[in-house]
PDB file of C-alpha atoms in Angstrom:
ATOM      1  CA  MET W  23    -127.641 156.079 -71.716  1.00  0.00           C
ATOM      2  CA  ARG W  24    -130.882 157.917 -70.956  1.00  0.00           C
ATOM      3  CA  TYR W  25    -132.319 157.779 -67.436  1.00  0.00           C
ATOM      4  CA  ILE W  26    -135.858 158.413 -66.241  1.00  0.00           C
ATOM      5  CA  GLN W  27    -136.858 159.740 -62.822  1.00  0.00           C
ATOM      6  CA  TYR W  28    -139.475 157.464 -61.245  1.00  0.00           C
ATOM      7  CA  LYS W  29    -139.208 158.120 -57.509  1.00  0.00           C
ATOM      8  CA  ASP W  30    -137.562 160.384 -54.939  1.00  0.00           C
ATOM      9  CA  PRO W  31    -133.830 159.960 -54.303  1.00  0.00           C
ATOM     10  CA  ASP W  32    -132.563 157.814 -51.462  1.00  0.00           C
ATOM     11  CA  ALA W  33    -130.696 160.523 -49.551  1.00  0.00           C
ATOM     12  CA  ALA W  34    -128.540 158.171 -47.476  1.00  0.00           C
ATOM     13  CA  ALA W  35    -127.494 156.026 -50.444  1.00  0.00           C
ATOM     14  CA  LEU W  36    -126.749 159.100 -52.573  1.00  0.00           C
ATOM     15  CA  ARG W  37    -124.651 160.671 -49.842  1.00  0.00           C
ATOM     16  CA  ASP W  38    -122.677 157.464 -49.306  1.00  0.00           C
ATOM     17  CA  LEU W  39    -121.857 157.063 -53.004  1.00  0.00           C
ATOM     18  CA  ILE W  40    -120.850 160.694 -53.532  1.00  0.00           C
ATOM     19  CA  ASN W  41    -118.679 160.683 -50.411  1.00  0.00           C
ATOM     20  CA  ARG W  42    -116.912 157.550 -51.634  1.00  0.00           C
ATOM     21  CA  VAL W  43    -115.860 159.468 -54.741  1.00  0.00           C
ATOM     22  CA  LYS W  44    -115.048 162.640 -52.813  1.00  0.00           C
ATOM     23  CA  GLY W  45    -112.829 160.878 -50.311  1.00  0.00           C
ATOM     24  CA  GLU W  46    -110.774 163.207 -48.100  1.00  0.00           C
ATOM     25  CA  ARG W  47    -110.978 166.171 -50.489  1.00  0.00           C
ATOM     26  CA  SER W  48    -112.754 169.364 -49.541  1.00  0.00           C
ATOM     27  CA  MET W  49    -115.936 170.162 -51.445  1.00  0.00           C
ATOM     28  CA  ALA W  50    -114.115 172.967 -53.264  1.00  0.00           C
ATOM     29  CA  LYS W  51    -111.299 170.622 -54.366  1.00  0.00           C
ATOM     30  CA  PHE W  52    -113.878 167.986 -55.322  1.00  0.00           C
ATOM     31  CA  ALA W  53    -115.691 170.517 -57.517  1.00  0.00           C
ATOM     32  CA  ASP W  54    -112.423 171.641 -59.151  1.00  0.00           C
ATOM     33  CA  ASP W  55    -111.469 168.042 -59.991  1.00  0.00           C
ATOM     34  CA  ILE W  56    -114.865 167.444 -61.559  1.00  0.00           C
ATOM     35  CA  LYS W  57    -114.483 170.579 -63.706  1.00  0.00           C
ATOM     36  CA  ILE W  58    -111.191 169.271 -65.094  1.00  0.00           C
ATOM     37  CA  THR W  59    -112.769 166.095 -66.513  1.00  0.00           C
ATOM     38  CA  SER W  60    -116.228 167.563 -67.225  1.00  0.00           C
ATOM     39  CA  PRO W  61    -115.698 171.225 -68.114  1.00  0.00           C
ATOM     40  CA  ASN W  62    -119.202 171.659 -69.538  1.00  0.00           C
ATOM     41  CA  VAL W  63    -120.954 170.670 -66.326  1.00  0.00           C
ATOM     42  CA  LYS W  64    -121.964 173.432 -63.927  1.00  0.00           C
ATOM     43  CA  VAL W  65    -120.627 172.386 -60.555  1.00  0.00           C
ATOM     44  CA  SER W  66    -119.623 174.107 -57.350  1.00  0.00           C
ATOM     45  CA  ALA W  67    -119.016 173.227 -53.723  1.00  0.00           C
ATOM     46  CA  PRO W  68    -122.565 174.299 -52.727  1.00  0.00           C
ATOM     47  CA  THR W  69    -124.041 172.213 -55.570  1.00  0.00           C
ATOM     48  CA  LEU W  70    -122.169 169.129 -54.388  1.00  0.00           C
ATOM     49  CA  SER W  71    -123.120 169.811 -50.793  1.00  0.00           C
ATOM     50  CA  ARG W  72    -126.796 169.928 -51.750  1.00  0.00           C
ATOM     51  CA  ALA W  73    -126.400 166.676 -53.655  1.00  0.00           C
ATOM     52  CA  CYS W  74    -124.811 165.048 -50.606  1.00  0.00           C
ATOM     53  CA  ASN W  75    -127.547 166.327 -48.336  1.00  0.00           C
ATOM     54  CA  TRP W  76    -130.618 165.939 -50.485  1.00  0.00           C
ATOM     55  CA  THR W  77    -133.830 166.764 -48.622  1.00  0.00           C
ATOM     56  CA  GLU W  78    -137.401 165.823 -49.403  1.00  0.00           C
ATOM     57  CA  GLY W  79    -139.078 168.382 -51.632  1.00  0.00           C
ATOM     58  CA  SER W  80    -135.846 169.329 -53.362  1.00  0.00           C
ATOM     59  CA  SER W  81    -135.163 168.595 -57.013  1.00  0.00           C
ATOM     60  CA  PRO W  82    -133.248 165.374 -57.726  1.00  0.00           C
ATOM     61  CA  VAL W  83    -129.591 165.680 -58.659  1.00  0.00           C
ATOM     62  CA  SER W  84    -129.113 166.275 -62.388  1.00  0.00           C
ATOM     63  CA  ILE W  85    -127.964 163.283 -64.399  1.00  0.00           C
ATOM     64  CA  ASP W  86    -125.188 165.444 -65.932  1.00  0.00           C
ATOM     65  CA  LEU W  87    -123.698 166.042 -62.482  1.00  0.00           C
ATOM     66  CA  LEU W  88    -123.973 162.343 -61.650  1.00  0.00           C
ATOM     67  CA  ARG W  89    -122.147 161.473 -64.889  1.00  0.00           C
ATOM     68  CA  ALA W  90    -119.398 163.943 -63.969  1.00  0.00           C
ATOM     69  CA  ILE W  91    -119.055 162.423 -60.486  1.00  0.00           C
ATOM     70  CA  ALA W  92    -118.961 158.891 -61.902  1.00  0.00           C
ATOM     71  CA  ALA W  93    -116.255 159.972 -64.382  1.00  0.00           C
ATOM     72  CA  ILE W  94    -113.750 160.601 -61.556  1.00  0.00           C
ATOM     73  CA  ALA W  95    -114.789 157.716 -59.310  1.00  0.00           C
ATOM     74  CA  PRO W  96    -111.767 155.620 -58.238  1.00  0.00           C
ATOM     75  CA  PRO W  97    -111.941 152.092 -59.669  1.00  0.00           C
ATOM     76  CA  ASP W  98    -111.923 150.582 -56.168  1.00  0.00           C
ATOM     77  CA  SER W  99    -114.786 152.792 -54.908  1.00  0.00           C
ATOM     78  CA  GLY W 100    -117.475 150.614 -56.468  1.00  0.00           C
ATOM     79  CA  VAL W 101    -119.290 153.757 -57.618  1.00  0.00           C
ATOM     80  CA  THR W 102    -120.839 153.691 -61.086  1.00  0.00           C
ATOM     81  CA  LEU W 103    -123.263 155.904 -62.947  1.00  0.00           C
ATOM     82  CA  ASP W 104    -125.937 153.213 -62.698  1.00  0.00           C
ATOM     83  CA  LYS W 105    -125.590 153.106 -58.898  1.00  0.00           C
ATOM     84  CA  LEU W 106    -125.653 156.884 -58.609  1.00  0.00           C
ATOM     85  CA  ALA W 107    -128.736 157.076 -60.843  1.00  0.00           C
ATOM     86  CA  GLU W 108    -130.486 154.357 -58.851  1.00  0.00           C
ATOM     87  CA  ALA W 109    -129.771 156.192 -55.585  1.00  0.00           C
ATOM     88  CA  ASN W 110    -131.118 159.339 -57.251  1.00  0.00           C
ATOM     89  CA  GLY W 111    -134.447 157.587 -57.945  1.00  0.00           C
ATOM     90  CA  MET W 112    -133.772 156.966 -61.629  1.00  0.00           C
ATOM     91  CA  ARG W 113    -133.784 153.942 -63.892  1.00  0.00           C
ATOM     92  CA  SER W 114    -132.560 153.535 -67.429  1.00  0.00           C
ATOM     93  CA  ALA W 115    -134.978 154.073 -70.287  1.00  0.00           C
ATOM     94  CA  ALA W 116    -134.445 150.419 -71.258  1.00  0.00           C
ATOM     95  CA  ASP W 117    -135.385 149.250 -67.750  1.00  0.00           C
ATOM     96  CA  ASP W 118    -138.372 151.589 -67.801  1.00  0.00           C
ATOM     97  CA  SER W 119    -139.503 150.102 -71.104  1.00  0.00           C
ATOM     98  CA  ASP W 120    -139.002 146.548 -69.795  1.00  0.00           C
ATOM     99  CA  LEU W 121    -141.017 147.390 -66.693  1.00  0.00           C
ATOM    100  CA  ALA W 122    -143.793 148.849 -68.835  1.00  0.00           C
ATOM    101  CA  ARG W 123    -143.872 145.636 -70.876  1.00  0.00           C
ATOM    102  CA  GLN W 124    -143.945 143.546 -67.705  1.00  0.00           C
ATOM    103  CA  GLN W 125    -146.788 145.624 -66.313  1.00  0.00           C
ATOM    104  CA  LEU W 126    -148.708 145.270 -69.567  1.00  0.00           C
ATOM    105  CA  ALA W 127    -148.129 141.515 -69.537  1.00  0.00           C
ATOM    106  CA  ALA W 128    -149.354 141.359 -65.935  1.00  0.00           C
ATOM    107  CA  VAL W 129    -152.506 143.262 -66.880  1.00  0.00           C
ATOM    108  CA  ARG W 130    -153.091 140.895 -69.800  1.00  0.00           C
ATOM    109  CA  ARG W 131    -152.592 137.839 -67.547  1.00  0.00           C
ATOM    110  CA  LYS W 132    -155.036 139.273 -65.018  1.00  0.00           C
ATOM    111  CA  TYR W 133    -157.582 139.926 -67.756  1.00  0.00           C
ATOM    112  CA  ALA W 134    -157.154 136.389 -69.135  1.00  0.00           C
ATOM    113  CA  VAL W 135    -157.695 134.894 -65.660  1.00  0.00           C
ATOM    114  CA  GLU W 136    -160.813 137.010 -65.123  1.00  0.00           C
ATOM    115  CA  GLU W 137    -162.131 136.122 -68.581  1.00  0.00           C
ATOM    116  CA  THR W 138    -161.638 132.402 -67.914  1.00  0.00           C
ATOM    117  CA  GLU W 139    -163.423 132.730 -64.582  1.00  0.00           C
ATOM    118  CA  ARG W 140    -166.348 134.513 -66.258  1.00  0.00           C
ATOM    119  CA  ASP W 141    -166.546 131.845 -68.976  1.00  0.00           C
ATOM    120  CA  VAL W 142    -166.540 128.961 -66.493  1.00  0.00           C
ATOM    121  CA  LYS W 143    -169.125 130.672 -64.299  1.00  0.00           C
ATOM    122  CA  ARG W 144    -171.346 131.257 -67.341  1.00  0.00           C
ATOM    123  CA  ILE W 145    -171.037 127.594 -68.370  1.00  0.00           C
ATOM    124  CA  LEU W 146    -172.049 126.413 -64.911  1.00  0.00           C
ATOM    125  CA  GLN W 147    -174.941 128.867 -64.848  1.00  0.00           C
ATOM    126  CA  ASP W 148    -176.041 127.442 -68.210  1.00  0.00           C
ATOM    127  CA  GLU W 149    -175.805 123.890 -66.868  1.00  0.00           C
ATOM    128  CA  ILE W 150    -177.932 124.723 -63.821  1.00  0.00           C
ATOM    129  CA  ALA W 151    -180.519 126.808 -65.655  1.00  0.00           C
ATOM    130  CA  SER W 152    -180.909 124.262 -68.489  1.00  0.00           C
ATOM    131  CA  ARG W 153    -182.187 121.818 -65.841  1.00  0.00           C
ATOM    132  CA  GLU W 154    -184.769 124.383 -64.736  1.00  0.00           C
ATOM    133  CA  TYR W 155    -183.257 125.136 -61.336  1.00  0.00           C
ATOM    134  CA  SER W 156    -183.453 128.683 -60.087  1.00  0.00           C
ATOM    135  CA  PHE W 157    -180.345 130.024 -58.417  1.00  0.00           C
ATOM    136  CA  GLN W 158    -178.698 133.071 -56.936  1.00  0.00           C
ATOM    137  CA  GLN W 159    -175.049 133.945 -56.751  1.00  0.00           C
ATOM    138  CA  LEU W 160    -173.335 133.757 -53.382  1.00  0.00           C
ATOM    139  CA  ASN W 161    -171.248 136.697 -52.254  1.00  0.00           C
ATOM    140  CA  GLU W 162    -167.667 136.429 -53.431  1.00  0.00           C
ATOM    141  CA  PHE W 163    -165.923 137.914 -50.423  1.00  0.00           C
ATOM    142  CA  SER W 164    -164.380 134.499 -49.698  1.00  0.00           C
ATOM    143  CA  ASN W 165    -162.450 134.392 -52.974  1.00  0.00           C
ATOM    144  CA  TRP W 166    -158.882 134.354 -51.569  1.00  0.00           C
ATOM    145  CA  ARG W 167    -158.372 137.954 -52.735  1.00  0.00           C
ATOM    146  CA  SER W 168    -160.276 139.799 -50.028  1.00  0.00           C
ATOM    147  CA  LEU W 169    -159.805 140.117 -46.276  1.00  0.00           C
ATOM    148  CA  HIS W 170    -163.586 140.365 -45.878  1.00  0.00           C
ATOM    149  CA  GLY W 171    -163.952 136.628 -46.365  1.00  0.00           C
ATOM    150  CA  TYR W 172    -161.538 135.935 -43.531  1.00  0.00           C
ATOM    151  CA  ILE W 173    -163.347 138.415 -41.300  1.00  0.00           C
ATOM    152  CA  TYR W 174    -166.682 136.699 -41.963  1.00  0.00           C
ATOM    153  CA  GLN W 175    -165.150 133.296 -41.217  1.00  0.00           C
ATOM    154  CA  ARG W 176    -163.369 134.225 -38.004  1.00  0.00           C
ATOM    155  CA  ASP W 177    -165.687 131.899 -36.054  1.00  0.00           C
ATOM    156  CA  ARG W 178    -163.875 128.883 -37.514  1.00  0.00           C
ATOM    157  CA  VAL W 179    -160.290 127.707 -37.676  1.00  0.00           C
ATOM    158  CA  PHE W 180    -160.134 126.831 -41.383  1.00  0.00           C
ATOM    159  CA  PRO W 181    -161.678 129.422 -43.730  1.00  0.00           C
ATOM    160  CA  ARG W 182    -163.444 127.748 -46.643  1.00  0.00           C
ATOM    161  CA  ASN W 183    -162.859 130.066 -49.583  1.00  0.00           C
ATOM    162  CA  TYR W 184    -164.203 129.609 -53.100  1.00  0.00           C
ATOM    163  CA  THR W 185    -163.963 131.288 -56.492  1.00  0.00           C
ATOM    164  CA  PHE W 186    -167.722 131.647 -56.887  1.00  0.00           C
ATOM    165  CA  GLY W 187    -170.852 129.857 -55.737  1.00  0.00           C
ATOM    166  CA  PHE W 188    -174.619 129.581 -56.064  1.00  0.00           C
ATOM    167  CA  SER W 189    -177.621 128.884 -53.916  1.00  0.00           C
ATOM    168  CA  VAL W 190    -179.595 126.441 -56.065  1.00  0.00           C
ATOM    169  CA  SER W 191    -183.228 126.103 -55.104  1.00  0.00           C
ATOM    170  CA  GLY W 192    -184.362 122.471 -54.909  1.00  0.00           C
ATOM    171  CA  MET W 193    -180.958 120.901 -55.625  1.00  0.00           C
ATOM    172  CA  SER W 194    -180.438 117.650 -53.734  1.00  0.00           C
ATOM    173  CA  PRO W 195    -178.849 116.680 -51.419  1.00  0.00           C
ATOM    174  CA  CYS W 196    -177.374 120.207 -50.933  1.00  0.00           C
ATOM    175  CA  ASN W 197    -178.627 123.563 -52.143  1.00  0.00           C
ATOM    176  CA  THR W 198    -175.412 125.539 -51.619  1.00  0.00           C
ATOM    177  CA  TRP W 199    -172.801 124.869 -54.296  1.00  0.00           C
ATOM    178  CA  LYS W 200    -169.319 126.371 -54.140  1.00  0.00           C
ATOM    179  CA  PHE W 201    -166.574 126.115 -56.751  1.00  0.00           C
ATOM    180  CA  ALA W 202    -162.788 126.443 -56.599  1.00  0.00           C
ATOM    181  CA  LEU W 203    -161.478 127.080 -60.097  1.00  0.00           C
ATOM    182  CA  ASP W 204    -158.026 126.160 -61.342  1.00  0.00           C
ATOM    183  CA  GLN W 205    -157.560 128.464 -64.366  1.00  0.00           C
ATOM    184  CA  MET W 206    -154.362 126.773 -65.536  1.00  0.00           C
ATOM    185  CA  GLN W 207    -154.100 125.272 -69.005  1.00  0.00           C
ATOM    186  CA  ILE W 208    -150.933 123.233 -69.440  1.00  0.00           C
ATOM    187  CA  PRO W 209    -149.079 123.437 -72.779  1.00  0.00           C
ATOM    188  CA  LYS W 210    -149.254 120.241 -74.784  1.00  0.00           C
ATOM    189  CA  GLY W 211    -146.238 118.009 -74.314  1.00  0.00           C
ATOM    190  CA  SER W 212    -145.454 119.279 -70.789  1.00  0.00           C
ATOM    191  CA  ALA W 213    -143.614 116.860 -68.528  1.00  0.00           C
ATOM    192  CA  GLU W 214    -145.809 115.004 -66.057  1.00  0.00           C
ATOM    193  CA  SER W 215    -143.601 116.246 -63.216  1.00  0.00           C
ATOM    194  CA  SER W 216    -144.397 119.823 -64.225  1.00  0.00           C
ATOM    195  CA  ILE W 217    -148.120 119.092 -64.273  1.00  0.00           C
ATOM    196  CA  GLU W 218    -147.806 117.420 -60.857  1.00  0.00           C
ATOM    197  CA  ALA W 219    -146.216 120.622 -59.559  1.00  0.00           C
ATOM    198  CA  HIS W 220    -149.248 122.626 -60.718  1.00  0.00           C
ATOM    199  CA  VAL W 221    -151.528 120.108 -59.033  1.00  0.00           C
ATOM    200  CA  GLY W 222    -149.576 120.547 -55.810  1.00  0.00           C
ATOM    201  CA  ASN W 223    -149.867 124.303 -56.113  1.00  0.00           C
ATOM    202  CA  PHE W 224    -153.648 124.052 -56.467  1.00  0.00           C
ATOM    203  CA  ILE W 225    -153.945 121.643 -53.540  1.00  0.00           C
ATOM    204  CA  ASN W 226    -151.916 124.076 -51.446  1.00  0.00           C
ATOM    205  CA  LYS W 227    -154.441 126.792 -52.356  1.00  0.00           C
ATOM    206  CA  VAL W 228    -157.494 124.735 -51.407  1.00  0.00           C
ATOM    207  CA  GLY W 229    -155.947 122.812 -48.520  1.00  0.00           C
ATOM    208  CA  ALA W 230    -158.125 124.605 -45.956  1.00  0.00           C
ATOM    209  CA  VAL W 231    -161.216 123.177 -47.685  1.00  0.00           C
ATOM    210  CA  PHE W 232    -160.063 119.659 -46.836  1.00  0.00           C
ATOM    211  CA  ALA W 233    -159.115 120.742 -43.304  1.00  0.00           C
ATOM    212  CA  SER W 234    -162.528 122.319 -42.762  1.00  0.00           C
ATOM    213  CA  ASP W 235    -164.153 119.092 -43.938  1.00  0.00           C
ATOM    214  CA  SER W 236    -162.110 117.042 -41.454  1.00  0.00           C
ATOM    215  CA  PHE W 237    -162.378 119.265 -38.387  1.00  0.00           C
ATOM    216  CA  GLU W 238    -165.434 121.466 -38.903  1.00  0.00           C
ATOM    217  CA  GLY W 239    -167.527 119.410 -41.282  1.00  0.00           C
ATOM    218  CA  GLU W 240    -170.738 120.055 -39.357  1.00  0.00           C
ATOM    219  CA  LEU W 241    -170.624 123.660 -40.613  1.00  0.00           C
ATOM    220  CA  TYR W 242    -170.936 122.490 -44.210  1.00  0.00           C
ATOM    221  CA  GLU W 243    -173.511 119.674 -44.079  1.00  0.00           C
ATOM    222  CA  ASN W 244    -175.796 121.444 -46.565  1.00  0.00           C
ATOM    223  CA  GLU W 245    -173.021 122.391 -48.966  1.00  0.00           C
ATOM    224  CA  LYS W 246    -171.570 120.825 -52.094  1.00  0.00           C
ATOM    225  CA  TYR W 247    -168.028 121.837 -53.015  1.00  0.00           C
ATOM    226  CA  SER W 248    -166.517 121.270 -56.463  1.00  0.00           C
ATOM    227  CA  PHE W 249    -162.940 121.654 -57.678  1.00  0.00           C
ATOM    228  CA  VAL W 250    -163.133 122.872 -61.271  1.00  0.00           C
ATOM    229  CA  PHE W 251    -160.518 122.246 -63.951  1.00  0.00           C
ATOM    230  CA  ILE W 252    -160.317 123.345 -67.574  1.00  0.00           C
ATOM    231  CA  ASP W 253    -157.277 121.138 -68.286  1.00  0.00           C
ATOM    232  CA  ARG W 254    -157.815 117.375 -68.500  1.00  0.00           C
ATOM    233  CA  ASP W 255    -154.316 116.479 -67.298  1.00  0.00           C
ATOM    234  CA  LEU W 256    -154.667 118.642 -64.192  1.00  0.00           C
ATOM    235  CA  TYR W 257    -158.081 117.113 -63.528  1.00  0.00           C
ATOM    236  CA  ARG W 258    -156.706 113.591 -63.957  1.00  0.00           C
ATOM    237  CA  LEU W 259    -153.629 114.079 -61.794  1.00  0.00           C
ATOM    238  CA  PHE W 260    -155.591 115.906 -59.079  1.00  0.00           C
ATOM    239  CA  LEU W 261    -157.859 112.885 -58.683  1.00  0.00           C
ATOM    240  CA  LYS W 262    -154.896 110.518 -58.932  1.00  0.00           C
ATOM    241  CA  ARG W 263    -153.068 112.374 -56.155  1.00  0.00           C
ATOM    242  CA  LEU W 264    -156.093 112.044 -53.861  1.00  0.00           C
ATOM    243  CA  ASN W 265    -156.619 108.371 -54.717  1.00  0.00           C
ATOM    244  CA  ASP W 266    -152.936 107.479 -54.350  1.00  0.00           C
ATOM    245  CA  HIS W 267    -152.998 108.864 -50.813  1.00  0.00           C
ATOM    246  CA  ASP W 268    -156.383 107.360 -49.905  1.00  0.00           C
ATOM    247  CA  ILE W 269    -157.913 110.767 -49.185  1.00  0.00           C
ATOM    248  CA  LEU W 270    -161.487 110.449 -47.889  1.00  0.00           C
ATOM    249  CA  VAL W 271    -163.897 113.263 -47.107  1.00  0.00           C
ATOM    250  CA  ASN W 272    -167.005 113.695 -44.975  1.00  0.00           C
ATOM    251  CA  GLY W 273    -168.989 116.086 -47.135  1.00  0.00           C
ATOM    252  CA  LEU W 274    -170.119 116.101 -50.742  1.00  0.00           C
ATOM    253  CA  MET W 275    -167.127 117.110 -52.852  1.00  0.00           C
ATOM    254  CA  THR W 276    -166.547 116.599 -56.555  1.00  0.00           C
ATOM    255  CA  ALA W 277    -164.046 117.426 -59.261  1.00  0.00           C
ATOM    256  CA  LEU W 278    -165.384 118.935 -62.488  1.00  0.00           C
ATOM    257  CA  LEU W 279    -163.802 119.066 -65.932  1.00  0.00           C
ATOM    258  CA  VAL W 280    -165.109 121.947 -68.040  1.00  0.00           C
ATOM    259  CA  ASP W 281    -164.555 122.138 -71.799  1.00  0.00           C
ATOM    260  CA  LEU W 282    -164.348 125.827 -72.700  1.00  0.00           C
ATOM    261  CA  ASN W 283    -164.648 125.137 -76.427  1.00  0.00           C
ATOM    262  CA  GLU W 284    -167.791 123.030 -76.086  1.00  0.00           C
ATOM    263  CA  GLY W 285    -169.134 125.261 -73.327  1.00  0.00           C
ATOM    264  CA  ARG W 286    -170.161 122.456 -70.994  1.00  0.00           C
ATOM    265  CA  VAL W 287    -169.121 120.224 -68.102  1.00  0.00           C
ATOM    266  CA  VAL W 288    -167.784 117.026 -69.633  1.00  0.00           C
ATOM    267  CA  GLU W 289    -167.028 115.060 -66.483  1.00  0.00           C
ATOM    268  CA  GLU W 290    -167.790 115.041 -62.743  1.00  0.00           C
ATOM    269  CA  THR W 291    -166.127 112.722 -60.237  1.00  0.00           C
ATOM    270  CA  GLN W 292    -167.196 112.526 -56.611  1.00  0.00           C
ATOM    271  CA  LEU W 293    -164.407 112.365 -54.031  1.00  0.00           C
ATOM    272  CA  LYS W 294    -164.595 109.201 -51.932  1.00  0.00           C
ATOM    273  CA  ARG W 295    -166.340 109.599 -48.577  1.00  0.00           C
ATOM    274  CA  TYR W 296    -165.685 107.929 -45.240  1.00  0.00           C
ATOM    275  CA  ASP W 297    -169.249 106.585 -45.197  1.00  0.00           C
ATOM    276  CA  GLY W 298    -169.006 105.320 -48.766  1.00  0.00           C
ATOM    277  CA  GLU W 299    -172.133 107.214 -49.830  1.00  0.00           C
ATOM    278  CA  GLU W 300    -172.382 108.355 -53.434  1.00  0.00           C
ATOM    279  CA  ALA W 301    -174.638 111.035 -54.833  1.00  0.00           C
ATOM    280  CA  ALA W 302    -175.863 110.999 -58.396  1.00  0.00           C
ATOM    281  CA  SER W 303    -173.953 113.451 -60.566  1.00  0.00           C
ATOM    282  CA  PHE W 304    -175.898 116.653 -61.110  1.00  0.00           C
ATOM    283  CA  PHE W 305    -174.876 116.583 -64.754  1.00  0.00           C
ATOM    284  CA  LYS W 306    -176.540 113.228 -65.362  1.00  0.00           C
ATOM    285  CA  THR W 307    -179.870 114.949 -64.882  1.00  0.00           C
ATOM    286  CA  PRO W 308    -181.242 115.497 -68.396  1.00  0.00           C
ATOM    287  CA  THR W 309    -181.485 119.060 -69.620  1.00  0.00           C
ATOM    288  CA  THR W 310    -185.036 120.228 -70.245  1.00  0.00           C
ATOM    289  CA  GLN W 311    -184.268 123.183 -72.498  1.00  0.00           C
ATOM    290  CA  PRO W 312    -181.433 124.255 -74.791  1.00  0.00           C
ATOM    291  CA  MET W 313    -178.626 126.038 -72.999  1.00  0.00           C
ATOM    292  CA  ALA W 314    -178.511 128.851 -75.547  1.00  0.00           C
ATOM    293  CA  GLY W 315    -180.933 131.708 -75.086  1.00  0.00           C
ATOM    294  CA  ILE W 316    -181.710 131.036 -71.423  1.00  0.00           C
ATOM    295  CA  GLU W 317    -182.586 134.098 -69.374  1.00  0.00           C
ATOM    296  CA  PHE W 318    -180.511 134.204 -66.202  1.00  0.00           C
ATOM    297  CA  PRO W 319    -180.900 136.000 -62.905  1.00  0.00           C
ATOM    298  CA  ASP W 320    -179.008 139.255 -62.602  1.00  0.00           C
ATOM    299  CA  PRO W 321    -175.406 138.110 -61.834  1.00  0.00           C
ATOM    300  CA  LEU W 322    -174.967 141.166 -59.622  1.00  0.00           C
ATOM    301  CA  GLU W 323    -177.846 140.074 -57.419  1.00  0.00           C
ATOM    302  CA  MET W 324    -176.084 138.243 -54.650  1.00  0.00           C
ATOM    303  CA  ILE W 325    -177.254 136.663 -51.458  1.00  0.00           C
ATOM    304  CA  GLU W 326    -175.463 136.399 -48.193  1.00  0.00           C
ATOM    305  CA  ASP W 327    -173.882 132.991 -47.664  1.00  0.00           C
ATOM    306  CA  GLU W 328    -175.220 132.145 -44.255  1.00  0.00           C
ATOM    307  CA  GLU W 329    -172.744 129.310 -43.855  1.00  0.00           C
ATOM    308  CA  ASP W 330    -169.880 131.805 -43.955  1.00  0.00           C
ATOM    309  CA  THR W 331    -171.315 134.645 -41.862  1.00  0.00           C
TER     310      THR W 331
END
């Protein structure tokens, strides 16, 4: 089996494993015994001593010497070539290839998530602009991925994070609109219990939004907050979970269902409020121009979200 060096050896682990094989023998006797079973390997007492006392900056132990040591390891010592290689900072070529594939898959997943986020943001920009509202993008420090958002919100107990948001000039009753996006798309035929688990995972992510509404709602009186889904089952079961538990809110919160294929918001449902007030859905406002070909503000031009600073 071929091994690949990927980090420095773990000196303590290497010393422990080699000493388990060495036992009570002197280094000279240990070297002689290795030569008997592995005559083609260059080994001496000083070589073994250096292997047992590896120091930072030194070369790792050769895999040939580790193979020779493993070849005379007593069955009850628990020492194997794989363990010696691991202690020496090596992994098998197969493991290295698997890791490379995993890393590539992770990169692809990250790209897919970012692409979905860009698509949903573009669709919502289209929806706003097609109704002739001007808008600017809010800063995205409070996107769950950055400590900056938590620093800016240290004046409150429950940070209200969001995936992206806009300041929409003239929008009523609020001109700040924040969105929490659930990028999940559930495979067709998935069990309802599995979908419920994904709903719970999303609620866990945005739980502080509900807490901020309950305990610090006065900070968000001029803000609309929407939970955005691209999967109809997740959208449906999210609303069902809230309704089944009689969840009421103080502020203006909605759930949105976005159709990526059609490139539009197909449904908006307002979460029930304590005061029973209902706002007209933004998306019931007729569009005044086609959504294609609209010129948008520079997406990199951001404004400071005064509610979160």
